[in-house]
Short mmCIF file of C-alpha atoms and ligand atoms in Angstrom, two decimals:
data_model
loop_
_atom_site.label_atom_id
_atom_site.label_comp_id
_atom_site.label_asym_id
_atom_site.label_seq_id
_atom_site.Cartn_x
_atom_site.Cartn_y
_atom_site.Cartn_z
CA MET A 1 0.14 -0.11 0.05
CA ASN A 2 1.33 3.37 -0.90
CA ILE A 3 0.74 6.31 1.26
CA LEU A 4 1.04 10.10 0.70
CA VAL A 5 1.80 12.32 3.43
CA ILE A 6 1.03 15.83 3.28
CA ASN A 7 2.22 18.54 5.56
CA CYS A 8 0.72 21.87 4.61
CA GLY A 9 1.94 25.15 5.82
CA SER A 10 0.76 28.63 4.94
CA SER A 11 2.92 28.99 2.05
CA SER A 12 4.58 25.68 1.86
CA LEU A 13 3.73 22.08 1.47
CA LYS A 14 5.91 19.02 2.42
CA TYR A 15 5.09 15.82 0.76
CA GLN A 16 6.29 12.07 0.87
CA LEU A 17 5.08 9.20 -0.79
CA VAL A 18 5.68 5.68 1.19
CA ASP A 19 5.45 2.27 0.12
CA MET A 20 4.20 0.48 3.43
CA ASN A 21 5.64 -2.57 2.36
CA GLY A 22 9.07 -2.04 3.96
CA GLU A 23 8.31 1.59 4.87
CA GLU A 24 10.36 2.73 1.70
CA VAL A 25 10.26 6.35 0.61
CA LEU A 26 9.39 6.38 -3.20
CA ALA A 27 9.28 10.20 -3.53
CA LYS A 28 9.43 13.49 -1.55
CA GLY A 29 9.59 17.01 -2.19
CA LEU A 30 8.87 20.59 -0.92
CA VAL A 31 6.72 23.15 -2.47
CA GLU A 32 7.78 26.88 -1.50
CA ARG A 33 6.25 30.18 -2.06
CA ILE A 34 2.64 29.04 -2.79
CA GLY A 35 0.61 31.98 -3.59
CA ILE A 36 3.74 34.23 -3.83
CA GLU A 37 5.82 35.06 -6.92
CA GLY A 38 8.63 32.31 -7.58
CA SER A 39 6.48 29.20 -6.46
CA ARG A 40 8.54 25.97 -7.06
CA ILE A 41 8.66 22.39 -6.08
CA LYS A 42 11.76 20.46 -5.37
CA HIS A 43 10.82 16.87 -6.16
CA ASP A 44 12.99 13.91 -5.49
CA THR A 45 12.03 10.29 -6.72
CA THR A 46 14.10 7.72 -4.79
CA GLY A 47 16.80 6.38 -7.38
CA LYS A 48 16.48 9.52 -9.87
CA ASP A 49 17.84 12.83 -10.15
CA ARG A 50 16.09 15.82 -8.34
CA VAL A 51 13.68 18.03 -10.56
CA VAL A 52 12.82 21.48 -9.84
CA ILE A 53 9.53 22.60 -11.23
CA GLU A 54 9.21 26.52 -11.22
CA GLU A 55 5.71 27.45 -12.12
CA PRO A 56 3.22 29.96 -10.69
CA MET A 57 1.07 28.47 -7.92
CA LYS A 58 -1.77 30.49 -7.06
CA ASP A 59 -3.22 28.49 -4.44
CA HIS A 60 -2.57 25.06 -2.54
CA LYS A 61 -4.96 23.44 -4.84
CA ARG A 62 -2.76 24.42 -7.70
CA ALA A 63 0.41 23.28 -5.81
CA LEU A 64 -1.04 20.01 -4.96
CA GLU A 65 -2.02 19.45 -8.44
CA LEU A 66 1.46 19.98 -9.59
CA VAL A 67 2.79 17.66 -6.79
CA LEU A 68 0.44 14.86 -8.08
CA ASN A 69 1.78 15.23 -11.55
CA ALA A 70 5.22 15.08 -10.58
CA VAL A 71 4.41 12.14 -8.35
CA VAL A 72 2.98 10.25 -11.55
CA HIS A 73 5.18 11.73 -14.14
CA ALA A 74 6.38 9.39 -16.75
CA GLU A 75 10.02 10.54 -16.42
CA TYR A 76 10.79 11.43 -12.87
CA GLY A 77 7.46 10.16 -11.10
CA ALA A 78 7.42 7.43 -8.66
CA VAL A 79 4.17 5.61 -9.70
CA LYS A 80 2.20 5.44 -12.85
CA SER A 81 -1.14 6.94 -11.83
CA LEU A 82 -3.03 8.45 -8.88
CA ASP A 83 -4.67 4.80 -8.51
CA GLU A 84 -1.43 3.70 -7.00
CA ILE A 85 -1.94 6.26 -4.02
CA ASN A 86 -4.07 4.29 -1.72
CA ALA A 87 -4.55 6.75 1.17
CA VAL A 88 -3.43 10.28 2.30
CA GLY A 89 -2.11 11.19 5.65
CA HIS A 90 -2.26 14.72 6.69
CA ARG A 91 -0.25 16.42 9.49
CA ILE A 92 -2.61 18.66 11.53
CA VAL A 93 -1.21 20.88 14.32
CA HIS A 94 -4.06 21.31 16.77
CA GLY A 95 -6.64 18.78 17.72
CA GLY A 96 -7.59 20.69 20.82
CA GLU A 97 -9.37 18.15 23.39
CA ASP A 98 -11.15 16.46 20.62
CA PHE A 99 -8.39 14.16 19.41
CA ALA A 100 -6.25 11.84 21.41
CA GLU A 101 -5.49 9.97 18.43
CA SER A 102 -5.32 9.98 14.63
CA VAL A 103 -8.74 9.62 12.76
CA ILE A 104 -10.06 9.01 9.32
CA ILE A 105 -11.16 12.37 7.91
CA ASN A 106 -15.08 12.81 7.61
CA ASP A 107 -17.34 15.76 7.69
CA LYS A 108 -17.38 15.86 11.54
CA VAL A 109 -13.67 15.51 11.84
CA MET A 110 -13.58 18.68 9.64
CA GLU A 111 -15.68 20.37 11.75
CA ALA A 112 -13.60 19.81 14.88
CA ILE A 113 -10.47 20.66 12.95
CA GLU A 114 -12.00 24.02 11.90
CA LYS A 115 -13.18 24.64 15.58
CA ASN A 116 -9.76 24.23 16.91
CA SER A 117 -8.29 26.77 14.33
CA GLU A 118 -9.09 29.27 16.94
CA LEU A 119 -6.28 27.64 19.20
CA ALA A 120 -3.83 27.47 16.01
CA PRO A 121 -4.84 30.40 13.82
CA LEU A 122 -1.52 30.18 11.94
CA HIS A 123 -1.57 26.36 11.55
CA ASN A 124 -4.88 24.79 11.15
CA PRO A 125 -6.05 26.95 8.34
CA PRO A 126 -3.83 25.90 5.87
CA ASN A 127 -3.78 22.22 6.97
CA ILE A 128 -7.62 22.35 6.35
CA ILE A 129 -6.86 24.02 2.82
CA GLY A 130 -4.65 21.01 2.14
CA ILE A 131 -7.26 18.47 3.07
CA ASN A 132 -9.75 20.25 0.89
CA ALA A 133 -7.36 20.26 -2.18
CA CYS A 134 -6.77 16.64 -1.56
CA LYS A 135 -10.44 15.84 -1.43
CA GLU A 136 -11.18 17.82 -4.81
CA LEU A 137 -8.28 16.06 -6.67
CA MET A 138 -8.60 12.76 -5.17
CA PRO A 139 -12.27 12.73 -4.09
CA ALA A 140 -12.35 8.62 -3.55
CA THR A 141 -9.01 8.22 -1.71
CA PRO A 142 -9.44 7.77 2.25
CA MET A 143 -7.55 10.48 4.14
CA VAL A 144 -6.41 10.41 7.80
CA ALA A 145 -5.61 13.24 10.30
CA VAL A 146 -2.42 12.90 12.55
CA PHE A 147 -2.48 15.76 15.05
CA ASP A 148 0.75 17.37 16.74
CA THR A 149 -1.27 17.64 19.99
CA ALA A 150 -2.83 14.09 20.12
CA PHE A 151 0.24 12.26 21.79
CA HIS A 152 0.11 14.60 24.83
CA GLN A 153 -3.64 14.22 25.32
CA THR A 154 -2.56 11.82 28.16
CA ILE A 155 -1.00 14.72 30.12
CA PRO A 156 -2.77 14.61 33.64
CA ALA A 157 -4.57 17.69 34.82
CA ASP A 158 -2.01 18.83 37.41
CA ASN A 159 0.41 19.21 34.54
CA TYR A 160 -1.90 20.91 32.06
CA ILE A 161 -3.89 23.19 34.05
CA TYR A 162 -2.48 26.84 34.33
CA ALA A 163 -2.47 28.77 37.61
CA ILE A 164 -5.07 31.43 36.37
CA PRO A 165 -8.81 31.38 37.18
CA TYR A 166 -10.26 27.97 36.46
CA GLU A 167 -13.22 29.44 34.50
CA TYR A 168 -10.63 30.23 31.54
CA TYR A 169 -10.02 26.46 31.25
CA GLU A 170 -13.79 25.83 31.15
CA LYS A 171 -14.71 28.87 28.99
CA TYR A 172 -11.95 29.01 26.44
CA LYS A 173 -10.20 25.67 26.97
CA ILE A 174 -6.68 27.64 27.99
CA ARG A 175 -4.43 24.81 28.99
CA ARG A 176 -1.25 23.01 28.01
CA TYR A 177 -1.64 21.14 24.86
CA GLY A 178 1.82 20.43 23.77
CA PHE A 179 3.17 20.09 20.23
CA HIS A 180 5.70 18.20 18.21
CA GLY A 181 3.70 15.17 19.74
CA THR A 182 4.13 12.80 16.40
CA SER A 183 8.11 13.26 16.88
CA HIS A 184 8.09 12.44 20.40
CA LYS A 185 6.15 9.51 19.95
CA TYR A 186 8.15 8.21 17.18
CA VAL A 187 11.53 8.52 18.93
CA SER A 188 10.24 7.05 22.29
CA GLN A 189 8.91 4.17 20.65
CA ARG A 190 11.99 3.96 18.60
CA ALA A 191 14.22 4.08 21.55
CA ALA A 192 12.55 1.19 23.16
CA GLU A 193 12.77 -1.04 19.98
CA ILE A 194 16.62 -0.17 20.01
CA LEU A 195 17.12 -1.05 23.32
CA GLY A 196 14.92 -4.27 23.11
CA LYS A 197 12.63 -3.24 25.92
CA ASP A 198 8.95 -3.06 26.07
CA ILE A 199 8.05 0.86 26.29
CA LYS A 200 5.81 0.08 29.19
CA ASP A 201 8.56 -0.57 31.46
CA LEU A 202 10.50 2.64 30.52
CA ASN A 203 10.56 6.27 31.68
CA ILE A 204 12.01 8.57 28.74
CA VAL A 205 12.58 12.13 28.15
CA THR A 206 12.77 13.06 24.62
CA CYS A 207 14.28 16.23 23.68
CA HIS A 208 12.97 17.71 20.22
CA LEU A 209 15.41 20.44 19.49
CA GLY A 210 15.05 22.16 16.17
CA ASN A 211 13.95 25.63 15.16
CA GLY A 212 11.17 25.05 17.63
CA SER A 213 11.93 22.98 20.44
CA SER A 214 10.30 20.93 23.35
CA VAL A 215 11.00 18.40 25.77
CA THR A 216 8.56 15.47 26.93
CA ALA A 217 8.44 13.34 29.78
CA VAL A 218 7.18 9.72 28.52
CA GLU A 219 6.13 7.29 31.23
CA GLY A 220 5.36 3.80 29.87
CA GLY A 221 4.96 5.18 26.50
CA ARG A 222 2.54 7.93 27.42
CA SER A 223 3.13 11.63 27.51
CA ILE A 224 2.86 13.05 31.12
CA ASP A 225 4.36 16.49 30.72
CA THR A 226 5.80 18.49 27.74
CA SER A 227 7.46 22.03 27.77
CA MET A 228 5.28 23.67 25.06
CA GLY A 229 1.92 24.63 26.33
CA PHE A 230 -1.22 26.58 25.20
CA THR A 231 0.86 27.39 22.16
CA PRO A 232 4.13 26.63 20.75
CA LEU A 233 5.64 29.61 22.20
CA ALA A 234 6.00 28.21 25.60
CA GLY A 235 8.75 26.23 27.28
CA LEU A 236 12.33 26.33 26.00
CA ALA A 237 14.09 29.39 24.54
CA MET A 238 14.20 28.51 20.65
CA GLY A 239 15.55 29.71 17.57
CA THR A 240 13.38 32.77 17.45
CA ARG A 241 11.03 32.17 20.23
CA SER A 242 11.10 33.38 23.78
CA GLY A 243 9.92 30.30 25.63
CA ASP A 244 8.79 30.89 29.12
CA ILE A 245 9.27 34.49 30.47
CA ASP A 246 7.73 36.42 33.23
CA PRO A 247 4.24 37.25 32.01
CA ALA A 248 4.51 40.84 33.63
CA ILE A 249 7.24 41.76 30.95
CA ILE A 250 4.60 41.87 28.20
CA PRO A 251 2.54 44.71 29.42
CA PHE A 252 5.79 46.43 30.59
CA ILE A 253 7.57 46.42 27.12
CA MET A 254 3.93 47.49 25.59
CA ASP A 255 4.00 50.54 27.87
CA LYS A 256 7.62 51.55 27.40
CA GLU A 257 8.03 50.76 23.75
CA ASN A 258 4.60 51.92 22.91
CA LEU A 259 3.95 48.52 21.18
CA THR A 260 0.48 47.07 20.06
CA PHE A 261 -0.08 43.60 21.29
CA ASP A 262 0.45 42.09 17.70
CA GLU A 263 3.94 43.77 17.68
CA VAL A 264 4.75 42.22 21.02
CA ASN A 265 3.41 38.84 19.85
CA ASN A 266 5.84 39.42 16.67
CA MET A 267 8.68 40.06 18.82
CA LEU A 268 8.18 37.05 21.13
CA ASN A 269 7.67 34.72 18.28
CA LYS A 270 10.30 36.21 15.74
CA LYS A 271 12.73 38.12 17.11
CA SER A 272 13.43 36.46 20.51
CA GLY A 273 15.11 33.01 21.44
CA VAL A 274 18.83 32.77 20.77
CA LEU A 275 18.57 35.21 17.86
CA GLY A 276 17.38 37.74 20.46
CA ILE A 277 20.09 37.04 22.98
CA SER A 278 22.89 36.70 20.51
CA GLY A 279 21.78 39.54 18.16
CA ILE A 280 23.50 37.22 15.52
CA SER A 281 21.27 34.24 14.20
CA SER A 282 18.67 31.72 15.02
CA ASP A 283 20.69 28.94 13.49
CA PHE A 284 22.91 27.08 16.13
CA ARG A 285 25.49 26.48 13.44
CA ASP A 286 26.34 30.29 13.32
CA LEU A 287 26.11 30.61 16.99
CA GLU A 288 28.71 27.82 17.52
CA ILE A 289 31.16 29.47 15.08
CA ALA A 290 30.63 32.92 16.61
CA GLU A 291 31.25 31.43 20.07
CA GLN A 292 34.47 29.76 18.84
CA GLU A 293 35.46 33.20 17.50
CA GLY A 294 34.82 34.74 21.10
CA ASN A 295 31.39 36.31 20.57
CA VAL A 296 30.07 36.49 24.36
CA ARG A 297 26.63 37.02 23.51
CA ALA A 298 26.74 33.79 21.06
CA LYS A 299 27.95 31.86 24.18
CA LEU A 300 25.41 33.28 26.33
CA ALA A 301 22.66 32.30 23.73
CA LEU A 302 23.86 28.60 23.82
CA ASP A 303 24.45 28.47 27.42
CA ILE A 304 20.72 29.68 28.05
CA PHE A 305 19.47 27.25 25.64
CA ALA A 306 21.27 24.50 27.32
CA ASN A 307 20.34 25.58 30.77
CA LYS A 308 16.61 25.40 30.17
CA VAL A 309 16.82 21.94 28.56
CA LYS A 310 18.81 20.96 31.68
CA LYS A 311 16.09 22.30 33.94
CA TYR A 312 13.15 20.38 32.04
CA ILE A 313 15.34 17.19 32.13
CA ALA A 314 15.83 17.57 36.06
CA ALA A 315 12.10 18.38 36.50
CA TYR A 316 10.81 15.27 34.65
CA ALA A 317 13.33 13.26 36.48
CA ALA A 318 11.68 14.38 39.59
CA GLN A 319 8.23 13.56 38.28
CA MET A 320 9.18 9.98 37.01
CA CYS A 321 11.85 9.12 40.02
CA ARG A 322 14.40 8.16 37.21
CA ILE A 323 15.10 8.61 33.69
CA ASP A 324 15.93 5.20 31.90
CA VAL A 325 16.31 6.85 28.50
CA LEU A 326 17.10 10.47 27.24
CA VAL A 327 16.76 11.00 23.60
CA PHE A 328 18.07 13.71 21.49
CA THR A 329 16.26 14.41 18.10
CA ALA A 330 15.69 17.06 15.36
CA GLY A 331 18.04 19.63 13.65
CA ILE A 332 20.10 20.51 16.75
CA GLY A 333 19.56 17.30 18.76
CA GLU A 334 20.45 15.07 15.99
CA ASN A 335 23.55 17.07 14.69
CA SER A 336 25.24 19.14 17.47
CA ASP A 337 27.52 16.99 19.35
CA SER A 338 28.70 20.15 21.61
CA MET A 339 25.08 20.98 22.30
CA ARG A 340 24.30 17.68 23.47
CA GLU A 341 27.42 17.47 25.63
CA ARG A 342 26.53 21.00 27.09
CA ILE A 343 23.06 19.88 28.12
CA CYS A 344 24.21 16.68 29.68
CA GLU A 345 27.11 18.30 31.67
CA GLY A 346 26.24 18.36 35.13
CA LEU A 347 23.45 15.87 35.14
CA GLU A 348 25.71 13.10 36.01
CA CYS A 349 23.85 13.08 39.43
CA LEU A 350 20.76 11.99 37.74
CA GLY A 351 22.86 8.99 36.06
CA ILE A 352 22.91 11.01 32.73
CA ARG A 353 26.65 10.53 31.41
CA VAL A 354 27.45 11.10 27.80
CA ALA A 355 30.87 9.39 26.62
CA LYS A 356 32.74 11.95 24.77
CA GLU A 357 34.05 9.38 22.26
CA LEU A 358 30.77 8.20 21.43
CA ASN A 359 29.20 11.49 21.04
CA ASP A 360 31.80 13.34 19.22
CA GLY A 361 30.97 13.82 15.50
CA VAL A 362 27.67 11.90 15.85
CA ARG A 363 25.08 13.35 12.99
CA GLY A 364 21.76 12.30 12.03
CA ILE A 365 22.13 8.57 12.76
CA GLU A 366 20.67 6.42 15.45
CA LYS A 367 23.28 5.79 18.26
CA VAL A 368 23.60 5.21 22.07
CA LEU A 369 25.98 7.90 23.52
CA SER A 370 26.37 6.44 26.92
CA LYS A 371 28.42 3.46 28.17
CA ASP A 372 27.00 2.56 31.76
CA LEU A 373 24.22 0.24 30.91
CA THR A 374 22.74 0.39 34.54
CA ALA A 375 22.42 4.24 34.17
CA THR A 376 20.43 6.35 31.70
CA ALA A 377 20.83 5.21 28.25
CA VAL A 378 21.39 8.50 26.34
CA MET A 379 20.70 8.22 22.63
CA VAL A 380 20.54 10.24 19.09
CA ILE A 381 17.33 9.08 17.08
CA PRO A 382 16.71 10.96 14.03
CA THR A 383 12.90 11.87 14.00
CA ASN A 384 10.72 10.66 11.24
CA GLU A 385 7.40 12.36 11.52
CA GLU A 386 6.09 11.53 7.98
CA LEU A 387 6.62 7.63 8.69
CA MET A 388 4.68 7.93 11.83
CA ILE A 389 1.86 9.60 9.99
CA ALA A 390 1.99 7.14 7.24
CA ARG A 391 1.73 4.09 9.93
CA ASP A 392 -1.20 5.74 11.59
CA THR A 393 -2.86 6.21 8.27
CA LEU A 394 -2.13 2.66 7.24
CA GLU A 395 -3.46 1.14 10.40
CA LEU A 396 -6.60 3.25 10.19
CA VAL A 397 -7.50 2.61 6.78
CA SER A 398 -6.79 -1.11 6.83
CA ASN A 399 -9.05 -1.39 9.75
CA ARG A 400 -12.12 0.51 8.17
P1 LIG B 501 12.36 22.67 12.11
O1 LIG B 501 11.90 22.99 13.32
O2 LIG B 501 12.23 23.71 11.18
O3 LIG B 501 11.97 21.30 11.55
P2 LIG B 501 15.16 21.44 12.25
O4 LIG B 501 14.81 20.23 12.85
O5 LIG B 501 15.14 21.17 10.82
O6 LIG B 501 14.03 22.61 12.38
O7 LIG B 501 16.19 22.10 13.09
C1 LIG B 501 16.66 23.14 12.14
C2 LIG B 501 17.91 23.73 13.33
O8 LIG B 501 18.78 22.90 13.40
C3 LIG B 501 18.61 24.99 12.47
O9 LIG B 501 18.08 26.15 12.82
C4 LIG B 501 20.24 24.57 13.23
O10 LIG B 501 20.07 25.48 14.18
C5 LIG B 501 20.12 23.11 13.82
N1 LIG B 501 20.94 22.64 12.99
C6 LIG B 501 21.23 21.79 11.86
N2 LIG B 501 22.35 21.26 11.76
C7 LIG B 501 23.01 21.55 12.74
C8 LIG B 501 24.52 21.28 13.02
N3 LIG B 501 25.39 20.49 12.39
N4 LIG B 501 25.10 21.90 14.36
C9 LIG B 501 24.44 22.50 14.90
N5 LIG B 501 22.89 22.87 14.83
C10 LIG B 501 22.31 22.22 13.59
#
């Protein structure tokens, strides 16, 4: 069975076609600048040269039409016709409290996704556009929604309720939701598989460190706490997002700088994090180079980032009593040996010890970085959200 995985953003669309017999990627690609001048698709069919398709794409439907053309193209396509795409799995950012699991998309599901747009006004609307475009182009193909928030629906109330009047939870559903759920789920399951253990017997902390970053406590395979909150702005300091700050800072800056709420919101999302601290870049590669050249604020930004991850790891150790496995994933977690080392430094008291010779130079591969088998297993596991979406889609479509 071939499954098409779609991740639709406001002006971009990522896709992957996966043959589930052997979980082999047949084709993948990225559409950029949808609805903007200079739209293009970078399409890769496994075993063939990359093609770049530059053509105007006024909306997501046109983009998807061109993606499907590329996937079935006689020369650079992966399959002969659209009939060979058996199901589509959509990544949806916010499922609110409605979805603790992936679901087959029907009218009722669409209504609930639309309702939850209020909680993710930047993300759910493009996801919905992607579903509707697929429905028009492949009306008979079953579709599944896989939510970033679903894995975290097992978090207990004492970890998801904010200390503000309870009526705001009741009236507006203001609570911690958490994000990157598909990634945290994938790497925690994969960690158990690699270690040859039942996930039910493991307490795992997963660190998804990329442009957006979050840490999750996974107890017996269930998320019990995570660093992102009502929105993906919460928790760690990130590339350009502030993470947790004293909420009183917001009205104070609005007053001093004469800013509107939208301007402050933009500052917290786009100009803060390690970019805001360093004044140089949101990219950790740039910051690591600047630090080596003696830039004090680049070093400060990296230290602050590491410190915050450390605090979450320690907090989750306190919640779960012990950490059996610590996983690093996503752009920084998979690629930056120095950031992994910096985070683990000082956590020896929790049984977390990275062997320098096992960590140095490790990039984008699955690897255990710790030696002591009786202590915490520290691991790098490249995330694979697309595969997780394809697996959920296969399961739901097969059981229909
Ligand atoms: P996204 O959240 O956009 O999916 P990624 O998981 O791709 O982000 O992570 C992107 C980030 O990973 C980049 O901003 C960069 O800081 C970091 N990164 C990628 N490669 C390296 C590397 N070799 N060393 C340090 N950081 C890296």
